[in-house]
Coordinates of C-alpha atoms and ligand atoms in Angstrom, one line a residue:
Chain A
M1 CA -12.1 -136.0 15.4
N2 CA -8.4 -135.2 15.0
S3 CA -7.8 -135.1 18.8
R4 CA -9.4 -138.5 19.1
K5 CA -7.0 -140.0 16.6
E6 CA -4.0 -138.2 18.1
I7 CA -4.8 -139.2 21.7
L8 CA -5.2 -142.8 20.7
S9 CA -2.1 -143.0 18.7
R10 CA 0.0 -141.4 21.5
I11 CA -1.4 -144.0 23.9
Q12 CA -0.6 -146.7 21.5
K13 CA 2.9 -145.5 21.2
N14 CA 3.4 -144.9 24.9
K15 CA 1.5 -147.6 26.7
P16 CA 3.5 -150.2 28.6
E17 CA 3.7 -153.9 27.7
A18 CA 0.3 -155.6 27.9
K19 CA -0.6 -157.0 31.4
A20 CA -3.0 -159.8 31.9
M21 CA -6.5 -159.1 33.2
P22 CA -6.4 -159.6 37.0
V23 CA -8.6 -162.4 38.3
G24 CA -11.7 -161.4 40.3
F25 CA -11.4 -160.6 44.0
T26 CA -12.0 -163.4 46.4
G27 CA -11.7 -164.0 50.1
M28 CA -13.7 -161.1 51.4
S29 CA -15.0 -160.7 54.9
S30 CA -18.7 -161.4 55.4
Y31 CA -21.2 -159.1 57.0
T32 CA -24.5 -159.7 58.7
F33 CA -27.8 -157.9 59.1
N34 CA -26.5 -156.4 62.4
D35 CA -23.4 -155.1 60.7
F36 CA -25.8 -153.3 58.3
L37 CA -27.7 -151.7 61.2
Q38 CA -24.5 -150.5 62.8
M39 CA -23.1 -149.1 59.5
L40 CA -26.4 -147.4 58.8
E41 CA -26.3 -145.7 62.2
K42 CA -22.7 -144.7 61.6
V43 CA -23.5 -143.0 58.2
G44 CA -26.4 -141.1 59.9
G45 CA -29.3 -143.2 58.7
R46 CA -31.8 -145.2 60.7
S47 CA -34.2 -148.1 60.2
V48 CA -37.6 -149.2 61.3
K49 CA -39.5 -152.4 60.9
L50 CA -42.9 -151.8 59.4
H51 CA -44.6 -154.3 61.6
E52 CA -43.3 -152.6 64.7
I53 CA -44.4 -149.0 63.9
G54 CA -48.0 -149.9 63.2
D55 CA -49.8 -147.3 61.0
L56 CA -47.3 -145.6 58.7
R57 CA -49.4 -142.5 58.3
T58 CA -49.6 -141.8 62.0
W59 CA -45.9 -142.7 62.4
L60 CA -44.9 -140.2 59.7
R61 CA -46.9 -137.4 61.4
Q62 CA -45.3 -138.2 64.7
E63 CA -41.8 -138.4 63.4
F64 CA -41.8 -135.4 61.1
G65 CA -44.1 -133.4 63.3
K66 CA -46.1 -131.6 60.7
E67 CA -49.8 -131.8 59.8
D68 CA -49.6 -130.8 56.1
L69 CA -46.7 -133.0 55.0
V70 CA -46.3 -133.4 51.3
V71 CA -45.7 -137.2 50.9
Y72 CA -44.9 -138.7 47.6
S73 CA -44.9 -142.5 47.5
E74 CA -43.9 -144.9 44.7
W75 CA -44.2 -147.9 47.1
G76 CA -47.4 -149.8 46.5
G77 CA -48.0 -150.2 50.3
Y78 CA -48.7 -146.6 50.9
S79 CA -50.4 -143.8 49.0
G80 CA -49.1 -140.3 49.6
N81 CA -50.9 -137.1 49.1
H82 CA -48.9 -135.8 46.2
S83 CA -48.8 -137.1 42.6
L84 CA -46.7 -136.3 39.6
V85 CA -48.0 -135.8 36.1
D86 CA -46.0 -136.2 32.9
P87 CA -43.9 -134.5 31.9
V88 CA -42.6 -134.3 35.4
N89 CA -40.8 -131.1 36.1
V90 CA -39.0 -129.5 39.0
D91 CA -42.0 -127.5 40.1
Q92 CA -43.8 -130.7 40.9
M93 CA -41.0 -132.1 42.9
Q94 CA -39.5 -129.2 44.9
H95 CA -42.1 -129.1 47.6
I96 CA -41.9 -132.8 48.5
D97 CA -41.3 -133.3 52.2
I98 CA -41.1 -137.0 52.2
A99 CA -40.5 -139.4 49.3
I100 CA -41.1 -143.1 49.7
L101 CA -39.2 -145.2 47.2
E102 CA -38.4 -148.9 46.9
G103 CA -34.8 -150.0 47.4
E104 CA -33.6 -153.0 45.4
F105 CA -31.1 -154.5 47.9
A106 CA -28.9 -153.5 50.8
V107 CA -25.2 -153.8 51.3
A108 CA -24.2 -154.9 54.9
E109 CA -20.6 -153.7 54.9
N110 CA -21.4 -150.0 54.3
G111 CA -25.1 -149.4 55.0
A112 CA -25.8 -148.6 51.3
I113 CA -29.1 -149.3 49.4
W114 CA -29.2 -149.7 45.6
V115 CA -32.0 -147.6 44.2
E116 CA -33.0 -147.5 40.6
K117 CA -36.8 -147.1 40.4
F118 CA -38.2 -143.6 40.4
R119 CA -40.6 -141.6 38.2
H120 CA -37.9 -138.9 38.0
R121 CA -34.2 -139.2 38.8
A122 CA -34.2 -136.1 40.9
I123 CA -36.7 -137.4 43.5
P124 CA -34.3 -139.2 45.8
F125 CA -32.2 -136.0 46.0
I126 CA -34.7 -133.1 46.0
T127 CA -37.0 -134.5 48.7
Q128 CA -36.5 -133.1 52.2
H129 CA -36.6 -136.6 53.7
L130 CA -36.2 -140.0 52.1
L131 CA -37.7 -143.3 53.1
L132 CA -36.5 -146.5 51.3
V133 CA -38.7 -149.5 51.6
I134 CA -36.9 -152.9 51.3
S135 CA -37.2 -156.5 52.2
Q136 CA -34.9 -157.6 55.1
K137 CA -33.9 -160.6 52.9
A138 CA -32.6 -158.4 50.1
M139 CA -29.2 -158.0 51.5
V140 CA -25.7 -158.8 50.3
S141 CA -22.6 -158.8 52.4
T142 CA -20.1 -156.7 50.4
M143 CA -19.8 -154.5 47.3
H144 CA -18.4 -157.4 45.4
E145 CA -21.6 -159.3 45.8
A146 CA -23.6 -156.2 45.0
Y147 CA -21.9 -156.0 41.6
E148 CA -22.5 -159.7 41.0
L149 CA -26.2 -158.8 41.3
L150 CA -25.8 -155.8 39.1
K151 CA -24.2 -157.8 36.3
S152 CA -27.7 -158.2 35.0
W153 CA -28.5 -154.5 35.5
K154 CA -30.3 -153.8 32.3
A155 CA -33.4 -151.6 32.7
P156 CA -33.0 -147.9 33.6
G157 CA -30.0 -145.8 32.6
F158 CA -29.4 -144.5 36.1
G159 CA -29.0 -146.2 39.5
V160 CA -27.4 -145.1 42.8
F161 CA -26.1 -146.5 46.1
I162 CA -27.4 -144.4 48.9
S163 CA -25.7 -144.6 52.3
G164 CA -27.2 -142.3 54.8
P165 CA -28.6 -138.8 54.4
S166 CA -26.9 -136.1 52.4
K167 CA -24.0 -134.6 54.5
T168 CA -21.1 -132.2 54.5
A169 CA -18.1 -131.5 56.7
D170 CA -16.7 -128.7 54.7
I171 CA -17.0 -126.2 57.5
E172 CA -14.1 -127.0 59.9
Q173 CA -14.9 -130.7 59.6
S174 CA -18.1 -130.3 61.6
L175 CA -20.5 -132.9 60.3
V176 CA -23.9 -131.5 59.2
Y177 CA -26.7 -133.6 57.7
G178 CA -28.9 -132.1 54.9
A179 CA -26.3 -130.6 52.7
H180 CA -28.1 -130.3 49.3
G181 CA -30.1 -133.6 49.4
P182 CA -32.3 -135.3 52.0
R183 CA -32.0 -134.2 55.6
S184 CA -32.7 -137.7 56.8
L185 CA -32.8 -141.2 55.5
T186 CA -35.0 -144.0 57.0
I187 CA -34.9 -147.6 55.8
V188 CA -38.3 -149.3 56.3
F189 CA -37.8 -153.1 56.5
L190 CA -40.7 -155.1 55.3
D191 CA -40.6 -158.7 56.6
N192 CA -40.8 -159.9 60.1
L193 CA -37.9 -162.4 60.2
Chain B
M1 CA 6.6 -118.3 40.9
K2 CA 7.9 -118.1 44.4
G3 CA 8.2 -121.8 45.0
H4 CA 7.0 -123.9 47.9
P5 CA 9.3 -122.7 50.7
Q6 CA 8.5 -119.0 50.1
Q7 CA 4.8 -119.7 49.8
S8 CA 4.8 -121.7 53.0
I9 CA 6.0 -118.7 54.9
E10 CA 2.6 -117.1 54.4
F11 CA 0.8 -120.1 55.8
L12 CA 3.2 -120.5 58.7
K13 CA 2.6 -117.0 59.9
N14 CA -0.5 -118.1 61.9
E15 CA 0.8 -120.7 64.2
G16 CA -2.6 -121.6 65.7
R17 CA -4.0 -122.2 62.3
V18 CA -1.1 -124.3 61.2
N19 CA -1.5 -126.5 64.3
W20 CA -5.3 -126.8 63.7
H21 CA -4.7 -127.8 60.0
D22 CA -2.1 -130.3 61.0
E23 CA -4.2 -131.9 63.8
T24 CA -7.4 -131.9 61.7
L25 CA -5.8 -133.7 58.8
W26 CA -4.1 -136.1 61.1
W27 CA -7.5 -136.9 62.6
V28 CA -8.8 -137.6 59.0
R29 CA -5.8 -139.8 58.5
Q30 CA -6.7 -141.7 61.7
R31 CA -10.2 -142.2 60.5
R32 CA -8.8 -143.7 57.3
D33 CA -6.7 -146.0 59.4
N34 CA -9.6 -147.2 61.5
A35 CA -11.7 -147.9 58.4
A36 CA -8.8 -149.7 56.7
H37 CA -8.1 -151.8 59.8
G38 CA -11.7 -152.8 59.9
L39 CA -11.2 -154.8 56.7
T40 CA -8.9 -157.8 57.0
E41 CA -8.6 -157.9 53.2
W42 CA -7.5 -154.2 53.0
E43 CA -4.0 -154.9 51.7
R44 CA -5.2 -157.4 49.2
L45 CA -7.8 -154.8 48.0
R46 CA -5.0 -152.3 47.4
E47 CA -3.0 -154.9 45.6
K48 CA -6.0 -155.7 43.4
A49 CA -6.8 -152.1 42.7
S50 CA -3.2 -151.5 41.6
E51 CA -3.3 -154.6 39.3
I52 CA -6.5 -153.5 37.7
K53 CA -5.1 -150.0 37.1
D54 CA -1.9 -151.5 35.7
Y55 CA -4.0 -153.6 33.3
T56 CA -6.0 -150.5 32.3
L57 CA -2.9 -148.4 31.5
S58 CA -1.5 -151.2 29.4
H59 CA -4.7 -151.5 27.3
L60 CA -5.8 -147.9 27.6
D61 CA -6.4 -147.3 23.8
E62 CA -8.5 -150.5 23.4
L63 CA -10.5 -149.8 26.5
L64 CA -11.2 -146.2 25.5
L65 CA -12.5 -147.4 22.2
N66 CA -14.7 -149.9 23.8
F67 CA -15.9 -147.4 26.3
E68 CA -16.7 -144.9 23.5
E69 CA -18.6 -147.5 21.4
K70 CA -20.8 -148.7 24.3
A71 CA -21.4 -145.1 25.6
I72 CA -22.6 -144.0 22.2
Q73 CA -24.9 -147.1 22.1
N74 CA -26.3 -146.0 25.4
G75 CA -27.1 -142.6 24.1
I76 CA -24.2 -140.7 25.6
R77 CA -22.5 -138.1 23.3
V78 CA -18.7 -138.6 23.5
H79 CA -16.2 -135.9 22.8
W80 CA -12.3 -136.0 22.8
A81 CA -10.2 -133.2 24.0
G82 CA -6.4 -133.2 23.5
D83 CA -5.8 -130.4 25.9
A84 CA -7.4 -128.0 28.4
K85 CA -8.2 -125.4 25.8
E86 CA -10.1 -127.9 23.6
H87 CA -12.0 -129.2 26.6
N88 CA -13.1 -125.7 27.5
Q89 CA -14.1 -125.0 23.9
I90 CA -16.2 -128.1 23.8
V91 CA -18.1 -127.2 27.0
H92 CA -18.5 -123.6 25.7
R93 CA -19.9 -124.8 22.4
I94 CA -22.6 -126.9 24.1
L95 CA -23.5 -124.1 26.4
K96 CA -23.8 -121.6 23.5
E97 CA -26.1 -124.0 21.7
K98 CA -28.3 -124.0 24.7
K99 CA -28.2 -120.3 25.1
I100 CA -27.7 -120.2 28.8
D101 CA -25.9 -117.8 31.0
F102 CA -25.1 -119.9 34.1
V103 CA -24.2 -123.5 34.9
V104 CA -24.1 -125.5 38.2
K105 CA -20.9 -127.5 38.6
S106 CA -20.0 -130.2 41.2
K107 CA -16.5 -130.9 42.2
S108 CA -14.1 -131.8 39.4
M109 CA -10.4 -131.5 39.8
L110 CA -10.2 -131.9 36.0
T111 CA -12.2 -128.7 35.3
E112 CA -9.9 -126.9 37.8
E113 CA -6.9 -128.3 35.9
C114 CA -8.4 -126.9 32.7
G115 CA -9.2 -123.5 34.2
L116 CA -12.8 -123.9 33.0
N117 CA -14.4 -121.5 35.5
H118 CA -12.2 -118.6 34.4
F119 CA -12.6 -119.5 30.7
L120 CA -16.4 -119.6 30.9
E121 CA -16.6 -116.4 33.0
E122 CA -14.6 -114.6 30.2
Q123 CA -17.3 -115.8 27.8
G124 CA -20.0 -114.3 30.1
I125 CA -21.2 -117.6 31.6
E126 CA -21.4 -117.8 35.3
V127 CA -20.2 -121.0 37.0
I128 CA -21.8 -121.9 40.3
D129 CA -19.7 -124.4 42.3
T130 CA -22.2 -126.4 44.2
D131 CA -20.0 -128.4 46.6
L132 CA -20.2 -126.4 49.8
G133 CA -16.4 -126.2 50.3
E134 CA -15.9 -125.2 46.7
R135 CA -18.7 -122.6 46.9
I136 CA -17.0 -121.0 49.9
V137 CA -13.5 -120.8 48.2
Q138 CA -15.2 -119.5 45.0
W139 CA -16.9 -116.8 47.0
M140 CA -13.5 -115.9 48.5
Q141 CA -11.9 -115.9 45.1
Q142 CA -9.5 -118.6 46.2
K143 CA -8.7 -122.1 44.9
P144 CA -9.4 -125.4 46.7
S145 CA -6.5 -126.2 49.0
H146 CA -7.2 -129.9 49.1
I147 CA -8.8 -132.2 46.5
V148 CA -11.3 -133.7 48.9
L149 CA -11.6 -131.0 51.5
P150 CA -11.5 -127.8 49.4
A151 CA -11.9 -125.4 52.3
I152 CA -9.8 -127.2 54.9
H153 CA -7.5 -124.1 55.2
L154 CA -10.4 -121.9 56.4
K155 CA -11.9 -121.5 59.9
K156 CA -15.5 -120.9 60.9
G157 CA -14.9 -117.2 61.4
D158 CA -13.7 -116.7 57.8
I159 CA -16.6 -118.7 56.5
G160 CA -19.1 -116.9 58.6
A161 CA -17.8 -113.6 57.3
V162 CA -18.2 -114.5 53.7
F163 CA -21.7 -115.7 54.3
T164 CA -22.4 -112.3 55.8
E165 CA -21.0 -110.6 52.8
K166 CA -22.6 -112.8 50.1
L167 CA -25.9 -113.8 51.7
G168 CA -26.5 -111.2 54.4
L169 CA -26.4 -113.8 57.1
P170 CA -25.6 -112.4 60.5
Q171 CA -22.1 -113.5 61.5
T172 CA -22.2 -117.0 63.0
N173 CA -19.8 -119.8 63.6
D174 CA -22.5 -122.4 63.6
A175 CA -21.8 -125.0 60.9
Q176 CA -25.4 -126.1 60.9
V177 CA -26.8 -122.6 60.3
L178 CA -24.2 -121.9 57.6
T179 CA -24.9 -125.1 55.8
E180 CA -28.6 -124.5 55.9
A181 CA -28.1 -121.0 54.5
A182 CA -26.0 -122.4 51.7
R183 CA -28.6 -125.1 51.0
Q184 CA -31.4 -122.5 50.7
D185 CA -29.3 -120.3 48.4
M186 CA -28.1 -123.1 46.2
R187 CA -31.6 -124.5 45.6
K188 CA -32.5 -121.4 43.7
Y189 CA -29.7 -122.3 41.2
F190 CA -30.5 -126.0 41.1
V191 CA -34.1 -125.5 40.2
A192 CA -33.3 -123.0 37.5
S193 CA -30.3 -124.6 35.9
K194 CA -30.5 -126.0 32.4
V195 CA -27.0 -127.5 32.2
A196 CA -25.0 -129.2 35.0
L197 CA -21.3 -130.1 34.9
T198 CA -19.7 -132.9 36.9
G199 CA -16.4 -134.8 37.0
V200 CA -16.2 -138.5 36.7
N201 CA -14.7 -140.9 39.4
F202 CA -14.8 -144.0 37.3
G203 CA -15.5 -144.8 33.6
L204 CA -16.6 -148.4 32.9
A205 CA -15.1 -149.5 29.6
K206 CA -17.2 -152.6 29.1
E207 CA -20.5 -151.0 30.0
G208 CA -20.0 -147.5 28.5
A209 CA -21.2 -146.1 31.8
F210 CA -19.6 -143.9 34.5
V211 CA -19.8 -143.2 38.2
V212 CA -19.8 -140.0 40.2
C213 CA -19.4 -140.1 44.0
T214 CA -20.5 -137.3 46.4
N215 CA -21.6 -136.9 50.0
E216 CA -23.7 -133.7 49.6
G217 CA -25.8 -135.0 46.7
N218 CA -24.9 -131.8 44.8
A219 CA -23.9 -133.6 41.6
D220 CA -27.2 -135.4 41.4
M221 CA -29.3 -132.3 42.3
G222 CA -27.6 -130.6 39.4
V223 CA -27.7 -133.1 36.7
H224 CA -31.2 -134.6 37.2
I225 CA -32.9 -131.3 37.3
A226 CA -31.0 -129.9 34.3
D227 CA -31.7 -131.0 30.7
V228 CA -28.0 -131.4 29.8
H229 CA -25.3 -133.1 31.8
I230 CA -21.7 -132.5 30.8
A231 CA -19.3 -134.9 32.4
S232 CA -15.5 -134.2 32.1
M233 CA -13.3 -137.3 32.5
G234 CA -9.6 -137.7 32.4
I235 CA -8.7 -140.7 30.1
E236 CA -7.0 -142.4 33.1
K237 CA -10.3 -142.5 35.0
L238 CA -11.2 -145.7 33.2
I239 CA -11.5 -149.2 34.7
P240 CA -12.2 -152.3 32.6
K241 CA -15.6 -153.2 33.9
Q242 CA -18.4 -152.5 36.4
E243 CA -17.6 -155.4 38.7
H244 CA -14.2 -153.8 39.4
L245 CA -16.1 -151.0 41.2
G246 CA -16.4 -153.6 44.0
V247 CA -12.7 -153.1 44.7
F248 CA -12.5 -149.3 44.1
L249 CA -15.6 -148.2 45.9
R250 CA -14.5 -150.2 49.0
L251 CA -11.2 -148.3 48.9
L252 CA -12.1 -144.8 47.8
A253 CA -14.2 -143.3 50.7
R254 CA -12.3 -145.3 53.4
S255 CA -9.1 -143.9 52.1
A256 CA -10.5 -140.4 51.7
T257 CA -12.4 -139.7 54.9
G258 CA -12.8 -143.0 56.7
Q259 CA -16.4 -143.4 55.6
P260 CA -17.4 -146.9 54.4
I261 CA -18.7 -145.5 51.1
T262 CA -19.7 -142.0 50.0
T263 CA -23.3 -141.1 50.6
Y264 CA -24.1 -141.3 46.9
S265 CA -22.4 -143.4 44.3
S266 CA -24.3 -142.5 41.1
H267 CA -24.1 -144.8 38.1
F268 CA -24.9 -143.1 34.8
R269 CA -25.5 -145.3 31.7
S270 CA -27.9 -143.3 29.6
P271 CA -29.8 -140.0 29.7
S272 CA -33.4 -139.8 30.7
P273 CA -35.7 -139.5 27.6
G274 CA -35.5 -136.1 26.1
K275 CA -32.3 -135.2 28.0
E276 CA -28.6 -135.2 27.0
I277 CA -25.4 -136.6 28.5
H278 CA -22.2 -135.3 27.0
L279 CA -18.9 -137.0 28.1
I280 CA -15.6 -135.3 27.4
L281 CA -12.5 -137.5 27.4
V282 CA -9.5 -135.3 28.2
D283 CA -5.9 -136.1 27.7
N284 CA -4.1 -132.8 28.6
G285 CA -0.7 -134.4 29.1
R286 CA -1.8 -137.8 30.4
S287 CA -0.7 -139.8 27.3
A288 CA 2.7 -138.3 27.6
I289 CA 3.1 -139.4 31.2
L290 CA 2.1 -142.8 30.0
G291 CA 5.3 -142.9 28.0
K292 CA 7.6 -142.4 31.0
P293 CA 8.1 -145.8 32.6
D294 CA 9.3 -144.3 36.0
F295 CA 6.4 -142.0 36.3
R296 CA 3.4 -143.6 34.6
S297 CA 2.0 -145.2 37.7
S298 CA 1.0 -141.7 38.9
L299 CA -1.9 -142.1 36.4
K300 CA -3.4 -144.8 38.6
C301 CA -4.5 -142.1 41.1
I302 CA -8.2 -142.2 42.2
R303 CA -7.9 -138.7 43.9
C304 CA -8.8 -139.9 47.4
G305 CA -6.5 -137.3 49.1
A306 CA -5.0 -139.8 51.6
C307 CA -1.5 -138.9 50.6
M308 CA -2.2 -135.3 51.5
N309 CA -3.7 -136.0 54.9
T310 CA -0.8 -138.2 55.9
C311 CA 2.0 -135.9 54.6
P312 CA 3.8 -134.0 57.3
V313 CA 4.8 -131.3 54.9
F314 CA 1.3 -130.8 53.5
R315 CA -0.2 -130.7 57.0
K316 CA 2.3 -128.1 58.1
T317 CA 2.3 -125.9 55.0
G318 CA -1.2 -126.1 53.5
G319 CA -2.4 -126.9 50.0
H320 CA -2.0 -123.4 48.6
S321 CA 1.8 -123.4 49.2
Y322 CA 2.1 -125.8 46.3
E323 CA 0.5 -123.4 43.8
S324 CA -0.6 -126.3 41.7
V325 CA -4.1 -127.5 41.0
I326 CA -3.4 -130.8 42.8
P327 CA -1.3 -130.2 45.9
G328 CA 0.4 -132.6 48.2
P329 CA 2.6 -135.6 47.4
I330 CA 0.6 -136.6 44.3
G331 CA 0.5 -133.0 43.1
A332 CA 4.2 -132.8 43.6
I333 CA 4.9 -135.6 41.2
L334 CA 2.2 -134.7 38.6
S335 CA 2.7 -131.0 38.3
P336 CA 6.4 -131.0 37.1
H337 CA 5.2 -132.9 34.0
K338 CA 3.2 -129.9 33.1
D339 CA 5.9 -127.4 33.8
P340 CA 9.2 -128.4 35.3
V341 CA 10.4 -124.9 35.8
R342 CA 7.3 -123.5 37.4
Y343 CA 6.9 -126.5 39.8
K344 CA 10.5 -127.3 40.3
S345 CA 10.3 -126.8 44.1
L346 CA 7.5 -129.2 44.6
P347 CA 9.4 -132.6 44.7
F348 CA 11.5 -131.0 47.4
A349 CA 8.4 -130.3 49.5
S350 CA 8.7 -133.7 51.1
S351 CA 10.7 -135.5 53.8
L352 CA 10.7 -138.7 51.7
C353 CA 9.2 -140.4 54.8
G354 CA 7.2 -142.6 52.4
S355 CA 3.9 -142.2 54.4
C356 CA 2.1 -141.3 51.2
T357 CA 3.1 -144.5 49.5
A358 CA 2.1 -146.5 52.5
V359 CA -1.5 -145.2 52.4
C360 CA -2.1 -144.9 48.7
P361 CA -5.0 -147.2 47.8
V362 CA -3.7 -147.9 44.3
K363 CA -0.1 -148.3 45.5
I364 CA 1.6 -145.5 43.6
D365 CA 5.3 -145.3 44.5
I366 CA 5.0 -141.6 45.3
D367 CA 8.1 -141.3 47.4
K368 CA 10.2 -142.9 44.8
Q369 CA 8.9 -140.6 42.1
L370 CA 9.6 -137.6 44.3
Y371 CA 13.2 -138.8 44.6
L372 CA 13.5 -139.3 40.8
W373 CA 12.1 -135.9 40.1
R374 CA 14.7 -134.4 42.5
Q375 CA 17.4 -136.0 40.5
E376 CA 15.9 -135.0 37.2
L377 CA 15.3 -131.4 38.3
S378 CA 18.7 -131.1 39.9
K379 CA 20.3 -131.9 36.6
K380 CA 18.7 -128.8 35.3
D381 CA 19.2 -126.6 38.3
N382 CA 22.4 -125.6 40.2
M383 CA 20.7 -124.7 43.4
G384 CA 19.2 -128.2 43.3
R385 CA 22.6 -129.6 42.7
A386 CA 24.1 -127.8 45.7
A387 CA 21.3 -129.0 47.9
H388 CA 21.7 -132.5 46.5
F389 CA 25.4 -132.3 47.3
L390 CA 24.8 -131.1 50.8
A391 CA 22.2 -133.8 51.5
G392 CA 23.7 -136.7 49.5
E393 CA 27.5 -136.4 49.8
I394 CA 27.8 -135.0 53.3
L395 CA 25.3 -137.5 54.8
A396 CA 27.0 -140.3 53.0
S397 CA 30.5 -139.6 54.3
P398 CA 31.2 -139.9 58.1
S399 CA 34.2 -137.6 58.1
W400 CA 32.4 -134.9 56.0
F401 CA 29.4 -135.3 58.2
N402 CA 31.4 -135.0 61.3
F403 CA 33.2 -131.9 60.0
G404 CA 29.9 -130.4 58.8
S405 CA 28.0 -131.0 62.0
R406 CA 30.9 -129.7 64.1
S407 CA 31.2 -126.5 62.1
F408 CA 27.5 -126.0 62.1
Y409 CA 27.5 -126.5 65.8
F410 CA 30.2 -124.0 66.3
F411 CA 28.5 -121.3 64.2
H412 CA 25.1 -122.0 65.7
K413 CA 26.5 -121.6 69.2
K414 CA 28.5 -118.5 68.5
F415 CA 26.2 -116.7 66.1
P416 CA 22.6 -118.1 66.7
A417 CA 20.9 -115.0 65.2
L418 CA 22.9 -115.2 62.0
V419 CA 22.3 -118.9 61.6
N420 CA 18.6 -118.5 62.1
R421 CA 18.5 -115.7 59.6
L422 CA 20.3 -117.8 57.0
L423 CA 18.1 -120.8 57.5
K424 CA 14.9 -118.8 57.5
P425 CA 13.7 -120.1 54.1
F426 CA 13.8 -123.6 55.6
T427 CA 12.6 -123.1 59.1
G428 CA 10.0 -120.4 58.5
K429 CA 8.9 -118.6 61.6
R430 CA 10.3 -121.2 64.0
P431 CA 13.8 -120.5 65.2
L432 CA 16.2 -123.4 65.7
P433 CA 16.3 -124.6 69.3
E434 CA 19.3 -123.3 71.2
A435 CA 22.5 -125.3 70.5
A436 CA 23.1 -128.1 73.0
P437 CA 26.2 -127.8 75.3
Q438 CA 27.9 -130.5 73.2
T439 CA 27.4 -132.4 70.0
F440 CA 25.8 -135.9 70.2
R441 CA 29.1 -137.4 68.9
E442 CA 31.0 -135.8 71.8
W443 CA 28.4 -136.9 74.3
Y444 CA 28.5 -140.4 72.9
K445 CA 32.3 -140.6 73.1
K446 CA 32.3 -139.6 76.7
N447 CA 29.3 -141.7 77.8
A448 CA 29.4 -144.8 75.6
Ligands
SF4_501 S1 -1.9 -140.7 44.9 FE1 -2.9 -142.4 46.0 S2 -3.2 -141.6 48.0 FE2 -2.8 -139.8 46.7 S3 -4.8 -139.0 46.0 FE3 -4.0 -140.5 44.5 S4 -4.9 -142.4 45.0 FE4 -5.1 -141.1 46.8

């Protein structure tokens, strides 16, 4: 408790003259759906339109090339073959090949998706591959608008912007996907605009 | 302490590697430029970020109190640490309560600053650095040489060798294979860990929440599987409110690597039911810097690393030459606050070209502070004063300069080996080029 008091009193003594709170940022560029697609590609992700790929089950098998895929889905439009029981622990999650979650909205300027709904917070990271299902209409242009939407962020205690699959360039700046998190990220768009 | 010029000699021994380091960081700098030029509002964003940080510093006590109150309401346990030692003891106390013998840790320059790994290892607790670059330097018993690219001083051959030694992987230079091996190995620790440590990129005063940014997903793998998350945060990492992240997250990754945003920007507001989040607010000299008007803006730093990538001295001499936790231009102005004797050579490890200031996303006047440090340190140090005289007085006076350059020219022409030997601390392995047949002044007089 002492340190708290000491730190605060040092700050009080040392801080500069009070500045006024800056006004909000205005005059940002605007970005379109196509910008989103380009950015997504740049960050190593890809997207598909649900109505174009037909049956999701067949598509998954084709794309991920394995008969006995462990698919865990929280999206109402698809039921996987893996379920979790409370209390969810790491043993139930560590063999998931594909997790299908719902995204809340997309950000066109950087290819990111805001995700905050999952049975367990580790799922979007521990899965080998991640699919995020989202409506094409749920898109904002920049991060400023994203945080306008998140002003009313109330429910869960954790949320994350995900932009592409997990990656590293720590070995001589060679880019490798699948560092510790998902090896791939696929955005599944729902409506046919 | 040998000081920066002596340390650089080691790095400069391998010319091929120096050139690779130089070119690679320059390439990262160019990626930053491309990303920045892609936003017409870039300069206005920097301006705004700087204003927000200035506001924060001028209200830091109130904002910290608000942050604490809200965080506690959210179920986060808040601790305050006056210095590195207290920070380490707080972490250790939590770990002892949980009776665990290893922790996973994602990248945090603050825990490096506090010497946490070493401290915990002395207490018998193993620390597993989970960021790939940090894991590699940890295996090699080294320190990160860059705050964003910890293993940028290493080549694939070095890294392959340490994977052979530690994991029994046949020697390979394939980054894909090496990364996969590290992934498989690290999963064992992730799934077994009970406590995970992270740093904090931004604390949100109004919301009592905080944000951690990574590309690998290692911070999230750690904290969501473990029962306890300990986040260490410097008191200057605060911003007033969540909506300001719009400005900072647009700047951070673009400045750091040229990415439009990091892969993961994780927002923590409260722990999952049954789990714990501890947040440690660390001062460790920051409040003292706040009291120095010429230097306080260095507290605005968001640790993007752009000033390192652009710095000609950093690129040519490597991060380890600085011998400080934070190297490069920002390290050169932060470290002497900690220890002006130990780090006295760092503000001189610069050409004062101002490139750092030109790229800094929060507009810290790094070059000016380097210059001010030189003056301050020169007052204390005769060698500094001599250098100062040579550089300042001689360059300022045309007749002295003329005399100086003619005498240097004379000596260099007559006794090149001697001159090269005398200048070795400054020129490293590279000898001066041979003296030209005449001085520029002489040539100009004849030809102009
Ligand atoms: S001083 Fe500026 S450029 Fe350097 S790391 Fe900090 S924020 Fe980035």
